[in-house]
Coordinates of C-alpha atoms and ligand atoms in Angstrom, one line a residue:
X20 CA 21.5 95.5 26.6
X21 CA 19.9 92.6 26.3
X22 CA 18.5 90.6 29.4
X23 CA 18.1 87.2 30.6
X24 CA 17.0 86.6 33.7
X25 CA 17.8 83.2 35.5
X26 CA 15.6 82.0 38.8
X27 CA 17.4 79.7 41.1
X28 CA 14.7 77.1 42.3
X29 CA 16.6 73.7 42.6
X30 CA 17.4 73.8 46.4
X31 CA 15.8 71.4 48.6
X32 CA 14.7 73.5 51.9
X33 CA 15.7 71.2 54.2
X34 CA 15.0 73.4 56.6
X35 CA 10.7 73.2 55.7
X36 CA 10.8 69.7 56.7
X37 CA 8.0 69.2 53.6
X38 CA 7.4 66.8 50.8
X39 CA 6.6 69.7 49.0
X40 CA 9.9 71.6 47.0
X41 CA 10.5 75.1 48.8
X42 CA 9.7 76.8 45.8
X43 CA 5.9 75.4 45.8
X44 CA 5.4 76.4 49.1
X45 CA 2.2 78.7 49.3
X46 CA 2.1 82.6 49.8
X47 CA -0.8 84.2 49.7
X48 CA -2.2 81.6 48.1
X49 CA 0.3 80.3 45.5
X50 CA 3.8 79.4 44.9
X51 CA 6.5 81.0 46.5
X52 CA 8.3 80.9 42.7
X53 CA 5.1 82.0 41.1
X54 CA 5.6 85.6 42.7
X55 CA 9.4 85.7 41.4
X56 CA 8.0 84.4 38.5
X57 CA 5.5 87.4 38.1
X58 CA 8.0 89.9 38.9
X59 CA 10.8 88.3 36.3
X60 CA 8.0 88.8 33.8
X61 CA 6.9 92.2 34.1
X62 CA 10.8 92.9 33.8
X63 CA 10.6 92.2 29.9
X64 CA 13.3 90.1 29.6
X65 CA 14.4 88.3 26.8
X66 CA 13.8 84.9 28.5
X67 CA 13.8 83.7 31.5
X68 CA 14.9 80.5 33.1
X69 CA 14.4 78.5 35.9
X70 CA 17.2 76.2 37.3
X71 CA 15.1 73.2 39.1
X72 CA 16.2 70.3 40.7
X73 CA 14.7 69.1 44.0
X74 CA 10.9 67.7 43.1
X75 CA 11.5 68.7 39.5
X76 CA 8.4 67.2 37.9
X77 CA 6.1 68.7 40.7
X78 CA 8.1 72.3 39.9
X79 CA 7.8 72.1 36.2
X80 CA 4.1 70.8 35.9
X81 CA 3.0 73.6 38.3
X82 CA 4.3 76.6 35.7
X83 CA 3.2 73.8 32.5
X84 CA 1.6 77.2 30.7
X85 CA 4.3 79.6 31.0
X86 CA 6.6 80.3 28.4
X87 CA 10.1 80.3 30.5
X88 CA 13.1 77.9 30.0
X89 CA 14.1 74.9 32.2
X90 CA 17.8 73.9 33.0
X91 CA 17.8 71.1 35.2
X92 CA 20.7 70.8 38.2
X93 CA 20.2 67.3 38.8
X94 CA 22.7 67.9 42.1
X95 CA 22.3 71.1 44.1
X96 CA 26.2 71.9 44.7
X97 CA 25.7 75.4 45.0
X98 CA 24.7 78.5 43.8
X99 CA 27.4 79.2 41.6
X100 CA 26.8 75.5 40.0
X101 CA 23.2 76.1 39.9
X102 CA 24.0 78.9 37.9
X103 CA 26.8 77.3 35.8
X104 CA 24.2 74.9 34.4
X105 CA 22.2 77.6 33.0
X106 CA 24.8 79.0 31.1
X107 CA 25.1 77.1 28.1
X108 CA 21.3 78.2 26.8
X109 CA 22.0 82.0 27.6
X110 CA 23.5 84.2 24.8
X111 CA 27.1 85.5 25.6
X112 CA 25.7 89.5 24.6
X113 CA 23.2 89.5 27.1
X114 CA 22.9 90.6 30.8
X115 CA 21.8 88.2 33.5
X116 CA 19.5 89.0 36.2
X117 CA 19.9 86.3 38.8
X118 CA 16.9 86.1 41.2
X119 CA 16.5 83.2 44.2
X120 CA 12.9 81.3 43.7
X121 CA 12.9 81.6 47.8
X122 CA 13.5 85.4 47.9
X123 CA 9.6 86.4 46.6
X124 CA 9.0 89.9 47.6
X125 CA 11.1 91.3 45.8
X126 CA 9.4 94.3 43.6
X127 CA 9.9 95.1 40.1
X128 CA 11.0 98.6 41.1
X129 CA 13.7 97.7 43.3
X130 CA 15.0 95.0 40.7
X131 CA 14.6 98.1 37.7
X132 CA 17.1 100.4 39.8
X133 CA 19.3 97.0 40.2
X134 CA 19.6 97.2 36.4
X135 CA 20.4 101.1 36.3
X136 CA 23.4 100.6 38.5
X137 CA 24.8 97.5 35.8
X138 CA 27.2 98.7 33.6
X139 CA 28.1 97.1 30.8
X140 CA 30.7 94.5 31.9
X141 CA 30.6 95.2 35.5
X142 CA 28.2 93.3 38.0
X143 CA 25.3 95.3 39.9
X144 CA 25.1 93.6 43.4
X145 CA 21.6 94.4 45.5
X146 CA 22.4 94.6 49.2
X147 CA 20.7 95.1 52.0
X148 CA 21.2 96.7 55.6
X149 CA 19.5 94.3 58.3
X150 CA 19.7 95.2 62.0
X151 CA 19.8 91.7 62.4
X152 CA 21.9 90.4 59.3
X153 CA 22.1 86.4 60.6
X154 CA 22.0 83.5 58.4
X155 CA 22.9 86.1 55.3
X156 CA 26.2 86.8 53.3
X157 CA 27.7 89.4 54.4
X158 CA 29.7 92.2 51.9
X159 CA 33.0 93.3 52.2
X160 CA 34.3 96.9 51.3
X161 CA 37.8 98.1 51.4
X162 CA 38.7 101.5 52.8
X163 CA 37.6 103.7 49.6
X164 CA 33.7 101.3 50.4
X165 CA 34.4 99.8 47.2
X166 CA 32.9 95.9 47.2
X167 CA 35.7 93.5 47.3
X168 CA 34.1 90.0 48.4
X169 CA 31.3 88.3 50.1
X170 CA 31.5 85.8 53.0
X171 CA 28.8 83.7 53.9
X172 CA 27.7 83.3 57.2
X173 CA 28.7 79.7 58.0
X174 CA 32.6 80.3 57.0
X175 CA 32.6 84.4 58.7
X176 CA 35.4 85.3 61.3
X177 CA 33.0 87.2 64.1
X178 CA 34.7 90.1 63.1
X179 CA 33.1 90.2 59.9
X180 CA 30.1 88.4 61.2
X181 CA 29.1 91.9 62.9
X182 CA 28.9 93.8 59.2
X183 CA 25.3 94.7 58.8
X184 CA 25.3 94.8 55.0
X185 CA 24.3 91.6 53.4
X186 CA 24.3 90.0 49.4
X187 CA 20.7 89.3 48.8
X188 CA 21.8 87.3 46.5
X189 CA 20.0 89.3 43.0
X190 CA 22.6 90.3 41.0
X191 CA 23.3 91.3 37.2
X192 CA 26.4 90.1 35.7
X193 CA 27.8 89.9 31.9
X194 CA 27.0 86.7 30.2
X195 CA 30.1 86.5 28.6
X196 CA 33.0 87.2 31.3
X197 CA 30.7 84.7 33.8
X198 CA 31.5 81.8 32.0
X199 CA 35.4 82.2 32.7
X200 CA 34.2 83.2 36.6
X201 CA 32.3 80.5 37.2
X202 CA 35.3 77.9 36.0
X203 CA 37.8 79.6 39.0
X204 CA 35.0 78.7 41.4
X205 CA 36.4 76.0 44.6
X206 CA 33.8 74.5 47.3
X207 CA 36.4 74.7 49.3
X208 CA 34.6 76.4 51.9
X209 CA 32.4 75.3 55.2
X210 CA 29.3 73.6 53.3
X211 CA 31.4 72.5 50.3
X212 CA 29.3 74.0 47.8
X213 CA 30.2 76.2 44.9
X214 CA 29.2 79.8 45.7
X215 CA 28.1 82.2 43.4
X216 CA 29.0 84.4 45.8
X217 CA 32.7 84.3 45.4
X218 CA 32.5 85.7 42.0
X219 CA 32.7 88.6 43.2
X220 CA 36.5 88.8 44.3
X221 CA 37.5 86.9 41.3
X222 CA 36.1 89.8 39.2
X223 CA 37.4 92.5 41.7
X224 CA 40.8 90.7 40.9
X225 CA 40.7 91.2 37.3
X226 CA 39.9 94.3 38.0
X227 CA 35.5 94.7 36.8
X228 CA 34.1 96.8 38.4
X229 CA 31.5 95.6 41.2
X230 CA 28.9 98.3 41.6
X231 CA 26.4 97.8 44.9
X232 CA 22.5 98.8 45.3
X233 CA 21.1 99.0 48.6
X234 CA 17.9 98.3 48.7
X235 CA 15.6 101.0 50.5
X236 CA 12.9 98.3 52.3
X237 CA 15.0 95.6 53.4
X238 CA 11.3 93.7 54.1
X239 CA 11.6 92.8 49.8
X240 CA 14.8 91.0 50.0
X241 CA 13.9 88.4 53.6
X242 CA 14.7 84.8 52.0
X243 CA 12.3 82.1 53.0
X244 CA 14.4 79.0 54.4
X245 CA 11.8 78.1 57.0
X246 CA 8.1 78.3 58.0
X247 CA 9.2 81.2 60.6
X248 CA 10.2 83.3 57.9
X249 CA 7.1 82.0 55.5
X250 CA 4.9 83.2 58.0
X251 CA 7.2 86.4 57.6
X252 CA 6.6 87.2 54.3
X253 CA 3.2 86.3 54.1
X254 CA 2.2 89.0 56.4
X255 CA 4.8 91.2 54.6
X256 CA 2.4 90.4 51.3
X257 CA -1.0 90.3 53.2
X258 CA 0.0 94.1 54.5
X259 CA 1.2 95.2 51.1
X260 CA -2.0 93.9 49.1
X261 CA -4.0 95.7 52.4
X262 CA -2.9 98.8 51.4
X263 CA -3.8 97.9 47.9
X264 CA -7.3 97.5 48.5
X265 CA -7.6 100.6 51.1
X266 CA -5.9 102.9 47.9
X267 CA -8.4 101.1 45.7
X268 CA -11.3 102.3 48.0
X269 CA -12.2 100.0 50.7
X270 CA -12.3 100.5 54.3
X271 CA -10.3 97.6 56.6
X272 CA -11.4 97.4 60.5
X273 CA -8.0 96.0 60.5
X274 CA -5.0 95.8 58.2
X275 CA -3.6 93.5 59.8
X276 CA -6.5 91.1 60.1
X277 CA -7.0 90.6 56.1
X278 CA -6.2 87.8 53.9
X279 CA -6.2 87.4 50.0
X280 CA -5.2 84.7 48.6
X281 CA -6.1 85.8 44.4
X282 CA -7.2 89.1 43.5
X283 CA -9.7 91.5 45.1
X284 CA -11.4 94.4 42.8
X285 CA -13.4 96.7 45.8
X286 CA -15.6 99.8 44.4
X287 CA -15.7 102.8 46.2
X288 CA -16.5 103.2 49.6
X289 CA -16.3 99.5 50.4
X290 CA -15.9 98.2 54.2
X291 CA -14.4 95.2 55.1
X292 CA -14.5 93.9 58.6
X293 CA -12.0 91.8 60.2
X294 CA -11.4 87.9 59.6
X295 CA -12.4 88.0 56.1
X296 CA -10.4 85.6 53.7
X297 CA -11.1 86.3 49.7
X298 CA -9.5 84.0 47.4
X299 CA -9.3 83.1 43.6
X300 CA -10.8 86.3 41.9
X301 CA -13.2 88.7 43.6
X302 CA -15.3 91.6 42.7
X303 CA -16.9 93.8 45.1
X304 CA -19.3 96.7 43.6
X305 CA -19.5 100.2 44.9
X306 CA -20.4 100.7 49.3
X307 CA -20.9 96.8 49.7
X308 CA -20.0 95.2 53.2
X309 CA -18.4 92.3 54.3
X310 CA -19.1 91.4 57.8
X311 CA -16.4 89.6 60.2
X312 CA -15.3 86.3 59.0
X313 CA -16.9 85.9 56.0
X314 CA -14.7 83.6 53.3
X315 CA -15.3 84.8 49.7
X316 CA -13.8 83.0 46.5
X317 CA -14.1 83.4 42.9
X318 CA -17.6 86.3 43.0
X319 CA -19.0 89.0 42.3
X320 CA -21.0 91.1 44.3
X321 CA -22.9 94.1 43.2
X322 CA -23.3 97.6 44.5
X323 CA -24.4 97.8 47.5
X324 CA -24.8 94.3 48.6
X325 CA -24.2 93.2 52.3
X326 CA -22.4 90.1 53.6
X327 CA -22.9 89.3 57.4
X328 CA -20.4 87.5 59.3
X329 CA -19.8 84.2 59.2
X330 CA -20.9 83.8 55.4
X331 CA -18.7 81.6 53.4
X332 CA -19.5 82.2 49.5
X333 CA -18.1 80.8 46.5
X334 CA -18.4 80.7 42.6
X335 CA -21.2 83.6 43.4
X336 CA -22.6 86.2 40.7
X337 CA -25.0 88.4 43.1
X338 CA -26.6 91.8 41.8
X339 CA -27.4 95.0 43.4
X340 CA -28.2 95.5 47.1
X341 CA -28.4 91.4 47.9
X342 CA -28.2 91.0 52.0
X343 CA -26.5 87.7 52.9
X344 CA -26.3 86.0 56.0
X345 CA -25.2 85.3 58.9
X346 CA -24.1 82.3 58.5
X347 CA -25.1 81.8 54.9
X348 CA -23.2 79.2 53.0
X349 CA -23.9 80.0 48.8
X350 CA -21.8 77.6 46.3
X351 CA -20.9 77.7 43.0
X352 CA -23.2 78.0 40.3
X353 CA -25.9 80.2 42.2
X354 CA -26.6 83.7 40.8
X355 CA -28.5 86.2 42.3
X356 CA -30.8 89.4 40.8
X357 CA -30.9 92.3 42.7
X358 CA -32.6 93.1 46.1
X359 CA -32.4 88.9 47.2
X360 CA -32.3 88.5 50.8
X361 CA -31.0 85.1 52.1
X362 CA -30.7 84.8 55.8
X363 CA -29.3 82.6 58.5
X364 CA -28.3 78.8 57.7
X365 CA -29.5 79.0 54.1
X366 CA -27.6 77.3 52.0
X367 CA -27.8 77.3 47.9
X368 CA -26.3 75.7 45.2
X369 CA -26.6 76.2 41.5
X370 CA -29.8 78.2 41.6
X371 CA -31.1 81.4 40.4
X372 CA -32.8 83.7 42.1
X373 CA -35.1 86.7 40.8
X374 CA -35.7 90.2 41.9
X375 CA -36.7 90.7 45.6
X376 CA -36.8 87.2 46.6
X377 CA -36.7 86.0 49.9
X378 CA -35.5 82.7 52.1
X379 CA -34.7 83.6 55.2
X380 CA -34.0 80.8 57.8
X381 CA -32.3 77.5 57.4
X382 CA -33.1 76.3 53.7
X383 CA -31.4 74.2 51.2
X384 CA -31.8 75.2 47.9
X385 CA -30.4 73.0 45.1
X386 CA -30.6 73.3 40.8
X387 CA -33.4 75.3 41.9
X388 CA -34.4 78.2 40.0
X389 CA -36.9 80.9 41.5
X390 CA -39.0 84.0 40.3
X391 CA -39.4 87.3 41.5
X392 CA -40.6 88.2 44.8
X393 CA -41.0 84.7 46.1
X394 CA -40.9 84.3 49.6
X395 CA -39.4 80.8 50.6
X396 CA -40.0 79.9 54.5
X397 CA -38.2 79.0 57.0
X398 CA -36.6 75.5 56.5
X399 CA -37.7 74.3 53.2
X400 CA -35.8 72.2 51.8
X401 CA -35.2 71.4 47.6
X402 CA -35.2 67.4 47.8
X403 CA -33.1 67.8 44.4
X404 CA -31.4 63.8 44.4
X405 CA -32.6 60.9 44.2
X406 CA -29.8 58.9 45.4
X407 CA -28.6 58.2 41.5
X408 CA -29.5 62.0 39.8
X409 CA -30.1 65.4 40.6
X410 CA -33.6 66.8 39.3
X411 CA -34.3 70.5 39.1
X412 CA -37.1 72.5 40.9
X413 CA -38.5 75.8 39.0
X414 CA -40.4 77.8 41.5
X415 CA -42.5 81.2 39.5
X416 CA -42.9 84.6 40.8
X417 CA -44.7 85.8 44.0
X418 CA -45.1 82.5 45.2
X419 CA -45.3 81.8 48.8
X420 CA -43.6 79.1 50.3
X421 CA -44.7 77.6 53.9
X422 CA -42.3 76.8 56.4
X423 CA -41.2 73.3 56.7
X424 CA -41.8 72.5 53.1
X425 CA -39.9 69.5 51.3
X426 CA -39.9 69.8 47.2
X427 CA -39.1 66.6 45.5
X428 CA -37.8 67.5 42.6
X429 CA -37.8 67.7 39.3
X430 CA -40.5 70.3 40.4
X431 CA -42.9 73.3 38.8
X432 CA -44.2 75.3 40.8
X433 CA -46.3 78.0 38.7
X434 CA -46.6 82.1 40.0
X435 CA -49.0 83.4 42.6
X436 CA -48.6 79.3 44.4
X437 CA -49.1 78.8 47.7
X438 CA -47.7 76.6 49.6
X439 CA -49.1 74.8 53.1
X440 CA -46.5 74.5 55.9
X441 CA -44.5 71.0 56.3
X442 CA -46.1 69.9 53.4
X443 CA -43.9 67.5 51.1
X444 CA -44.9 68.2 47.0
X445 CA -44.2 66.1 44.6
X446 CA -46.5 67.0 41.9
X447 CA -46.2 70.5 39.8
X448 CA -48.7 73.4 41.5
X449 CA -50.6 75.4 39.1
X450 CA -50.8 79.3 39.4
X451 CA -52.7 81.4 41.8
X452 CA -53.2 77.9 43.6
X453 CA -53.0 76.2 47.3
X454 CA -51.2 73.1 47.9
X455 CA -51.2 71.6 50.8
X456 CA -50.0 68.2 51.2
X457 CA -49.5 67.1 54.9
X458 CA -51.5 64.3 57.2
X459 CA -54.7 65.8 58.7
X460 CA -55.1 66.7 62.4
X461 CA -56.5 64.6 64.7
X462 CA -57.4 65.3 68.1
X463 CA -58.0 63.0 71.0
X464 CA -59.9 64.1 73.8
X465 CA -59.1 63.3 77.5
X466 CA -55.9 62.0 76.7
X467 CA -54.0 61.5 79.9
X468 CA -50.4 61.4 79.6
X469 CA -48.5 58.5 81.1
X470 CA -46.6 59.6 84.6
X471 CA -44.3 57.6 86.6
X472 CA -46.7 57.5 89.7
X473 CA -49.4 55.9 87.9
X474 CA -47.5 53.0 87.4
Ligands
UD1_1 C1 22.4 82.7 49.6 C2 23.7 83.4 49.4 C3 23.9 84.4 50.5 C4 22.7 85.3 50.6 C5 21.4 84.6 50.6 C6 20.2 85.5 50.4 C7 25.3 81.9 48.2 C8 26.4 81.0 48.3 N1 24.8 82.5 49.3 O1 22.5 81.9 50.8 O2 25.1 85.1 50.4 O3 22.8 86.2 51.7 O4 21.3 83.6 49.6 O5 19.0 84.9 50.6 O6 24.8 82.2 47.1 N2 19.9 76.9 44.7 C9 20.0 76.1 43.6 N3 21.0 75.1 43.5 C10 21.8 74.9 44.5 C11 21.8 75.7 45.7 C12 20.8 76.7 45.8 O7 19.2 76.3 42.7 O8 22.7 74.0 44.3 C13 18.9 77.9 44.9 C14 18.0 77.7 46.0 O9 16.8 76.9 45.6 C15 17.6 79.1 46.4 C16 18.8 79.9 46.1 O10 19.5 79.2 45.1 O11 16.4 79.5 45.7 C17 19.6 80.3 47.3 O12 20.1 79.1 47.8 P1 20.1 78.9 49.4 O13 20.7 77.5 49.7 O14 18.8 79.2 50.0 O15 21.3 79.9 49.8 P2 21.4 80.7 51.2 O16 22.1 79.9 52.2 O17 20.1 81.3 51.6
CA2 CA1 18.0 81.0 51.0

């Protein structure tokens, strides 16, 4: 049969105490409805859409390049009115899939056995067992366990308050006997909305059959009302996407002390220490290791390259066996050849940097572009603006660098230069040459320094 699926996303989240909607809330590094989103999709169903309502522009601009539908609820009166608005652009053969935009772990497995169970007419609920089932709807069985209702929390006797099975509110229902459900709906209940939920004994009544799935890892279904439970899942996600990278090849110190926020491709034999936060898209080649702490967006690093801790790279292309760091800060736009070695407080920006190069100690290297095997000393610094532009510095092969140099850019320096240490050039070196630009020594015999007694 054919499938629609329909994301409820217009609630407020009161309980977030945020200017931002619920939905836009981040895990692991984007939208709480962009997961749901991403699993709805790899369903393949015939549309999807996505009931908004609470910061509706901010919602909508966010997803601006997907292809999905938009009802808007302009007053969130419940679920099952959330849903009701939807209606009217969903054919009457198809099934629906309803998913929550707050309920974001949920897998595409779990959701394809959901859609095994629907038969054509009935309604496939997803339930899950929680040990502690507070704050959820709870299902109702009669005697032969057949489904019969669902109570939400806020209007439960205790009695039923102690059932342990609750709705997680994904369900499939038939597009064309909802419409007649949803009319029958009352909000005459404790929070005087419209529930969804009570569809389920109006159809029992009429005798449609209501067919339960319980879910096997109750962690996919944990709705996210508050930032206790955000924090929840995002260490539900941070653990899954662990366990993705250890399968993939890399070695974690610790599991639990990994964050990506974007995607991480890891070689084989890849270690990752603790602390380390990846985000955007990453690449790690074959046996490369990342030291404690180190933040890494949007790179690639070859084979064998090694990150100390405490490096925060981003926007990086680095080739085979690079060593980075400590406390190495690269930015976007610098790209590496193989075997470069940049050490301690370095820090580069848009720059190349050729085969076997070196800068050790506390640099800044800026548009600059350098040779092979050039050896750039400790605290030179690439004086690449002048207050209105940036100017570029092109530094050759094998040169040498003295410590403390400034270069004012724009700047050639040819191969095989040498450079005096603390000088400041500002005029192009020529190859094989010396340059050494710095006020002579004097020295001044006899000099007595000042003391207090002599005064
Ligand atoms: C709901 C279910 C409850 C279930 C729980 C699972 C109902 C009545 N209750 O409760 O049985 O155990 O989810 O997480 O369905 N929404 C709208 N428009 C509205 C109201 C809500 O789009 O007018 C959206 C919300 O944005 C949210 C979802 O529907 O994504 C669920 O709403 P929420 O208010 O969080 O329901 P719960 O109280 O969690
Ligand atoms: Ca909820």
């Amino acid at each position: 049969m054919a499938l629609t699926t329909v994301i409820l996303a217009a609630g407020q989240g009161k309980r977030m105490n945020s200017d931002l909607p619920k939905v836009l809330q981040p895990l692991g590094g984007r939208s709480i409805l962009s997961h749901v989103l991403a699993t709805a999709s790899a369903l393949g169903s015939q549309s999807i859409n996505i009931v908004y309502g609470h910061g509706g522009d901010l919602v909508r601009k966010e997803f601006e390049s997907s292809t999905v539908d938009w009802t808007f609820q302009a007053e969130q009166l419940g679920t099952g009115h959330a849903l009701k608005q939807a209606l009217p652009n969903i054919s009457k053969d198809h099934q629906i899939l309803i998913l929550f935009g707050d309920v974001p772990l949920i897998t595409e497995g779990s959701l394809k056995k959901l859609l095994k169970v629907a038969i054509k007419g009935g309604i496939a609920l997803l339930t899950a067992e929680l040990s502690n089932p507070e704050g959820y709807g709870r299902v109702l069985r009669n005697d032969t366990n057949e489904i019969i209702e669902i109570v939400e929390e806020k209007d439960a006797t205790s009695d039923q308050k102690q059932i342990k099975e609750i709705n997680t509110g994904l369900m499939v229902v038939p597009a064309e006997a909802i419409h007649g459900w949803i009319k029958k709906l009352s909000a005459n209940n404790q929070q005087g909305e419209f529930y969804l939920t009570d569809i389920i004994s109006i159809a029992v009544a009429e005798g449609v059959p209501v067919l339960g799935e319980i879910i096997e890892n109750a962690e996919e279904i944990i709705g996210i009302n508050d930032r206790v439970q955000l924090a929840q899942a995002e260490r539900i996600l941070q653990r899954r996407q662990a366990q993705e990278v250890m399968i993939q090849g890399a070695t974690l110190a610790d599991p639990g002390r990994f964050d990506l926020r974007g995607s991480l491709k890891v070689g084989r034999d890849v270690f990752i220490d603790i602390g380390a936060v990846f985000l955007g898209d990453v690449e790690l080649g074959n046996r490369v290791c990342i030291g404690p702490n180190a933040i890494i967006s949007d790179s690639i690093l070859g084979d064998d390259c090694i990150v100390r801790e405490h490096c925060v790279i981003e926007g990086v292309k680095a080739g085979t066996e690079c060593k980075i760091g400590p406390y190495a800060r690269l930015r976007p736009g610098t790209e590496f050849d193989k075997q470069v070695k940049v050490g301690n407080f370095v820090e580069v920006k848009a720059s190349t940097v050729g085969v076997g190069s070196k800068m050790n100690h506390l640099s800044y290297l800026g548009d600059t572009h350098i040779g092979e095997n050039t050896n750039i000393g400790a605290g030179t610094i690439t004086c690449n603006y002048d207050g209105a532009l940036k100017h570029q510095t092109v530094i050759g092969n094998k040169v040498f660098v003295g410590s403390g140099a400034m270069l004012v850019a724009p700047l050639e320096i040819a191969d095989g230069a040498t450079i005096g240490a603390g000088s400041t050039i500002t005029k192009n070196i020529p190859e094989k040459t010396l340059a050494v630009a710095r006020s002579p020594q004097s020295i001044v015999k006899g000099w007595k320094r000042p003391s207090k007694s002599s005064r």
